[in-house]
Coordinates of C-alpha atoms and ligand atoms in Angstrom, one line a residue:
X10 CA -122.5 16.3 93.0
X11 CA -120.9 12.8 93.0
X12 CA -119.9 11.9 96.7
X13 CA -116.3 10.0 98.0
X14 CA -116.6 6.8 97.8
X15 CA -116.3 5.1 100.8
X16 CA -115.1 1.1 100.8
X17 CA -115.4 -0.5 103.8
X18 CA -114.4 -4.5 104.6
X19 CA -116.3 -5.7 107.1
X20 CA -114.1 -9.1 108.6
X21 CA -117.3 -10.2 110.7
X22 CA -115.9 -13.0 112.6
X23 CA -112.5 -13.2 111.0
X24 CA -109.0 -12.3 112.4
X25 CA -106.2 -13.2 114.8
X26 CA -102.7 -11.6 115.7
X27 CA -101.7 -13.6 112.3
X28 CA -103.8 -11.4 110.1
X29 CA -102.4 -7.5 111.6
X30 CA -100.0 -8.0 108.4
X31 CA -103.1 -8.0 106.0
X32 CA -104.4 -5.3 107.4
X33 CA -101.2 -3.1 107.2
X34 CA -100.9 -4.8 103.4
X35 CA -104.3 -3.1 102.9
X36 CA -103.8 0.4 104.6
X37 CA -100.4 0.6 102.6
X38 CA -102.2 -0.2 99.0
X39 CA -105.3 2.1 100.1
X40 CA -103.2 5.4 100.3
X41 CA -102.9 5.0 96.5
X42 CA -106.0 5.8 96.3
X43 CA -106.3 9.1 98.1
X44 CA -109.8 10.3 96.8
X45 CA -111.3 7.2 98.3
X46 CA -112.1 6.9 101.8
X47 CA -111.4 2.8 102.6
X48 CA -112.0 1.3 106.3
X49 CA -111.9 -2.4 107.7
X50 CA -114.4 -2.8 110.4
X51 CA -112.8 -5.7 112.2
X52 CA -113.6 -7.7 115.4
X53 CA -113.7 -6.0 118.3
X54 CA -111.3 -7.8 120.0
X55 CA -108.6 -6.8 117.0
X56 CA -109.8 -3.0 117.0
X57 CA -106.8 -1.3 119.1
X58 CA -104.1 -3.9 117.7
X59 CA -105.3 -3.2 114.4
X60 CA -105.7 0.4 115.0
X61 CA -101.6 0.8 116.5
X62 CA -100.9 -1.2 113.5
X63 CA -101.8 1.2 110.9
X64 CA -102.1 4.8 112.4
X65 CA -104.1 6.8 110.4
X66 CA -106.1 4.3 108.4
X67 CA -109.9 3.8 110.0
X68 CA -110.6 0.8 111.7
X69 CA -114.1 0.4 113.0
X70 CA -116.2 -1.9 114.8
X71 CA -118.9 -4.2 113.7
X72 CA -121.8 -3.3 116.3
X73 CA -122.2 -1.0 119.4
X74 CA -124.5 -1.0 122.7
X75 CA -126.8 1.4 122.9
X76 CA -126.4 2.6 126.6
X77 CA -123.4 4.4 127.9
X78 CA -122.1 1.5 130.3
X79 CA -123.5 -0.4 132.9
X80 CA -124.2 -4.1 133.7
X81 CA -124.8 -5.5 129.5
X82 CA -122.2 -8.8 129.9
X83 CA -120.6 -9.4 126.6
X84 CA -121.0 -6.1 124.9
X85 CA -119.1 -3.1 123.9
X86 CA -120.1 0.7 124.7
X87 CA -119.3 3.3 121.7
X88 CA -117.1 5.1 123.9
X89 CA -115.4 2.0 124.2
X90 CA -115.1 1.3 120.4
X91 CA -113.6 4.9 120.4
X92 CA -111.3 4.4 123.0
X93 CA -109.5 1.4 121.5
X94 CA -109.3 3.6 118.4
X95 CA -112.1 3.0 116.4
X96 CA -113.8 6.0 114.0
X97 CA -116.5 4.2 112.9
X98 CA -118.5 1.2 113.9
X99 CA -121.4 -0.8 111.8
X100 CA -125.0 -1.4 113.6
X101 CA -127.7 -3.0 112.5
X102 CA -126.0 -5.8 110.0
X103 CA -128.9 -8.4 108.8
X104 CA -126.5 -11.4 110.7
X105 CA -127.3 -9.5 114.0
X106 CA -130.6 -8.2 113.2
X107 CA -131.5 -11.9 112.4
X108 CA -129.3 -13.6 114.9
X109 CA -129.6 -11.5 117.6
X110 CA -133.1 -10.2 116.7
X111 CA -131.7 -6.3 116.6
X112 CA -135.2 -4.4 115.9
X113 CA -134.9 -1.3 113.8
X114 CA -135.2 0.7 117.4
X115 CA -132.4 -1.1 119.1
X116 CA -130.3 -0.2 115.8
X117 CA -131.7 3.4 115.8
X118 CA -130.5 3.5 119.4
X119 CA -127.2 2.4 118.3
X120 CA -126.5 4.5 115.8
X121 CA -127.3 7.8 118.0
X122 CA -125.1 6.1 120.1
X123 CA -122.1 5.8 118.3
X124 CA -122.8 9.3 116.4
X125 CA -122.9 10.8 120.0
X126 CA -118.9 10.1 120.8
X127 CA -118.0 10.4 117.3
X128 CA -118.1 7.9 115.9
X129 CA -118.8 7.3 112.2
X130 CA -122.1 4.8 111.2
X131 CA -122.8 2.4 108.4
X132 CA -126.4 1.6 109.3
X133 CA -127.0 -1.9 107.3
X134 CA -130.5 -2.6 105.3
X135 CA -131.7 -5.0 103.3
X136 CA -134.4 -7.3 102.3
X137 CA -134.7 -11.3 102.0
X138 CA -135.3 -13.4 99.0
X139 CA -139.0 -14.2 99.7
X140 CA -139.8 -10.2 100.6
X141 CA -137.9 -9.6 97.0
X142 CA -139.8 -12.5 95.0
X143 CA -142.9 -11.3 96.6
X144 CA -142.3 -7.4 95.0
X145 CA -142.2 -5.8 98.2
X146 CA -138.8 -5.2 98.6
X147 CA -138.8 -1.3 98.1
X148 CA -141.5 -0.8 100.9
X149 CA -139.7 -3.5 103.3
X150 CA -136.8 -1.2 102.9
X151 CA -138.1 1.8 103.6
X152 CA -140.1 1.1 106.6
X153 CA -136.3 -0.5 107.5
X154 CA -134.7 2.9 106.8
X155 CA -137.1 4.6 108.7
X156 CA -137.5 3.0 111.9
X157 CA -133.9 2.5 112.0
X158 CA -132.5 6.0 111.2
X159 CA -131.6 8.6 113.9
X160 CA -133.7 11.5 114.1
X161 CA -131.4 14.0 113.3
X162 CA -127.6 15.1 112.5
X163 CA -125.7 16.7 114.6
X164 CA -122.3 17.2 115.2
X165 CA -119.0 15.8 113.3
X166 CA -120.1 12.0 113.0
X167 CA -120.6 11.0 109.6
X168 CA -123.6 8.9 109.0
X169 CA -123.7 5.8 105.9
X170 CA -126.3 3.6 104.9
X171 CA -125.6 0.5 103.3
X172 CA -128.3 -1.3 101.4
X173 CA -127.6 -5.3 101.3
X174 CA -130.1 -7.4 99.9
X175 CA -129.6 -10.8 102.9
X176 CA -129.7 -12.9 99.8
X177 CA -126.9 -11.0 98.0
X178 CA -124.4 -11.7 101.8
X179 CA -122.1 -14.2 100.8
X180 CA -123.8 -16.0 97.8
X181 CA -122.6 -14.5 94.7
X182 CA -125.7 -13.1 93.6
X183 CA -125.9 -9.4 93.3
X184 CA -128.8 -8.0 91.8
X185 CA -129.5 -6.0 88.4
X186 CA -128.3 -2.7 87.8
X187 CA -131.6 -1.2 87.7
X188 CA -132.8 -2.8 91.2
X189 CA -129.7 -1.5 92.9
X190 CA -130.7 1.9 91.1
X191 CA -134.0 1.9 91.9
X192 CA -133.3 1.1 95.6
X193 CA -130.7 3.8 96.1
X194 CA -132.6 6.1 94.6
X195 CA -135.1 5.4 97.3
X196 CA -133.2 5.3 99.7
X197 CA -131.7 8.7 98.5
X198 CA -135.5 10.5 98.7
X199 CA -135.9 9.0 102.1
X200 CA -133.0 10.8 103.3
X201 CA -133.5 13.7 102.0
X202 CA -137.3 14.3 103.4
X203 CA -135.8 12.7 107.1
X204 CA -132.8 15.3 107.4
X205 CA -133.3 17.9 104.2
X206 CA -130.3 18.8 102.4
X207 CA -128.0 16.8 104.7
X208 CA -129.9 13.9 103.6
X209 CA -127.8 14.7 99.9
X210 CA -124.4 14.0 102.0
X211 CA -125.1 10.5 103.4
X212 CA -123.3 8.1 101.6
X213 CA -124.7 4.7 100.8
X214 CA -123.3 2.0 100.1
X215 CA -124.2 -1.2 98.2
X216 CA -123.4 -4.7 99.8
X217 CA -123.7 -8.5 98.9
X218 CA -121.0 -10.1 97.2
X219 CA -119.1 -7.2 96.0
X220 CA -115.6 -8.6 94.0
X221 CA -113.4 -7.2 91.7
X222 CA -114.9 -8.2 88.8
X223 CA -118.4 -6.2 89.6
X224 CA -117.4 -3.6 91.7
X225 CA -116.7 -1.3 88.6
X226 CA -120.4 -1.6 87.0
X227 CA -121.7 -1.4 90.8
X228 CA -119.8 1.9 91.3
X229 CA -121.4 3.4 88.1
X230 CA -124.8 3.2 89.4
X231 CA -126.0 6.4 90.6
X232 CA -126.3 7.1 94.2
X233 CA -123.8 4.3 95.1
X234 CA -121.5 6.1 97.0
X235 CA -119.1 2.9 98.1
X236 CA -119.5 -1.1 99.5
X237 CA -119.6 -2.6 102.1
X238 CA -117.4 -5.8 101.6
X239 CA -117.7 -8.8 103.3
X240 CA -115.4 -11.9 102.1
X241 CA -113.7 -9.9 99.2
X242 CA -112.4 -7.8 102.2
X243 CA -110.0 -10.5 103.9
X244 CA -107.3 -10.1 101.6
X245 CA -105.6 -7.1 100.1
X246 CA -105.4 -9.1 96.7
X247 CA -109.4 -8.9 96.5
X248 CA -110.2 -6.1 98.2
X249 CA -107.8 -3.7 96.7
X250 CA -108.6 -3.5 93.4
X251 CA -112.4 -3.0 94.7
X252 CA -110.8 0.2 95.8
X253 CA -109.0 1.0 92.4
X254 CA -112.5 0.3 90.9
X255 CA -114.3 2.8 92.9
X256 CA -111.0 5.6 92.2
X257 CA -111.7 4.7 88.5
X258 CA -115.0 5.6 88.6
X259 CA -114.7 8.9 90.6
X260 CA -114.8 11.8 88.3
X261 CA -116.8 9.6 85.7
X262 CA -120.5 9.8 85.0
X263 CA -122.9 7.5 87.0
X264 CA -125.4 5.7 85.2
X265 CA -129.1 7.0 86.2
Ligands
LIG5 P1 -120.2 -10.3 101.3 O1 -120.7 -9.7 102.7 O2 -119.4 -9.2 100.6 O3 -119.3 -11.5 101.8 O4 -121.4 -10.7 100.5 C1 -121.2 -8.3 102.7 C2 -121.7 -8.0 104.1 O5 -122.3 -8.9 104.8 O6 -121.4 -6.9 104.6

């Protein structure tokens, strides 16, 4: 059975005061599109502006700590996320992991983290260009999903995986048809031996330069169950009809 789509914008490090109207411009459009579930996981900073701004629509956060509180300078609990109104969060993004040199523990610790207050999770995977040329990128990927998934699920929380290739972020390359499948469908079986027949409900998601002009041929793939959208996701004009693409293709066949 086909999943809902999810399509979520992630605005990285994008967003002032100025932008709230973009973000009720997309929560307005999105409720067309009832039978897709759209979020914008926006700095944290913007979370409980943006979340007063458009009650109802899901605003999430872009990474969580792992501990409860206490003395971590700069960062932001997942109670916190929730409390500014937040219902999901992202962890383990390939600009932090590489960045911030996140290890698939610390983003395993995150993500129980967040799933322990409630809040939803799109846990971000992916391979580089050289790990792809090489051939190995289904085994880099997997020993990613692995280390990096919580042990179980429990309670309310929903839990997403998004596969992005780090070479597909922001470059306009997106690759084949038959790599994305081949990779979700990985992903897919990983899932399903970690947490049994939950493992059929967690949604993945593809991202790396997801547009309008793709996103319908990316939603047909099976076992894509959404995006996660990076630039596309700024501007209602883009990200919009990436939503309309995935309500197209709802109810439609996927292609195996
Ligand atoms: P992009 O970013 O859509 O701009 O490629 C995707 C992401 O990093 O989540």
């Amino acid at each position: 059975m086909a999943l809902k789509k999810l399509v979520a914008g992630n605005w990285k490090m994008h967003g002032l005061s100025a932008d709230l109207s973009e973000i009720e411009a997309i929560a307005t459009a999105a409720r067309d599109y009832p039978n897709v579930d759209v979020a914008l996981c926006v700095p944290a900073i913007l979370i409980e502006r943006a979340a007063r701004a458009v009650p109802g629509f899901s605003i999430g956060g872009q990474d969580v700590h792992d501990a409860e509180q206490g003395a971590h300078t700069g960062c932001t609990s997942a109670l916190m996320l929730l409390d500014a109104g937040a219902s999901l969060t992202i962890v383990g993004h390939s600009e932090r992991r590489d960045a911030q040199r996140e290890s698939n523990e610390e983003v395993r610790a995150k993500a129980e983290a967040a799933l322990s207050v409630g809040l939803d999770v799109i846990l971000c995977i992916g391979e580089s260009f050289d790990v792809r040329e090489r051939g190995a990128a289904v085994d880099t990927v997997t020993a990613q999903l692995d280390a990096s998934l919580p042990p179980s699920l429990e309670g309310e929380a929903e839990l997403a995986v998004a596969y992005e290739p780090i070479w597909a972020i922001g470059t306009g390359k997106v690759p084949t048809g038959p790599q994305i499948a081949e990779m979700h469908a990985t992903i897919r079986a990983r899932l399903r031996a970690r947490y049994g027949a939950d493992g059929t409900h967690v949604r993945i998601l593809y991202g790396g330069s997801v547009k309008p002009s793709n996103a319908g041929e990316i939603f047909a793939i099976a076992d894509v169950d959404g995006a996660l959208v990076g630039g596309a996701s700024l501007k209602a004009a883009d990200f919009i009809p990436i939503v309309a693409a995935a309500a197209a293709v709802e109810g439609q066949g996927t292609i195996a």
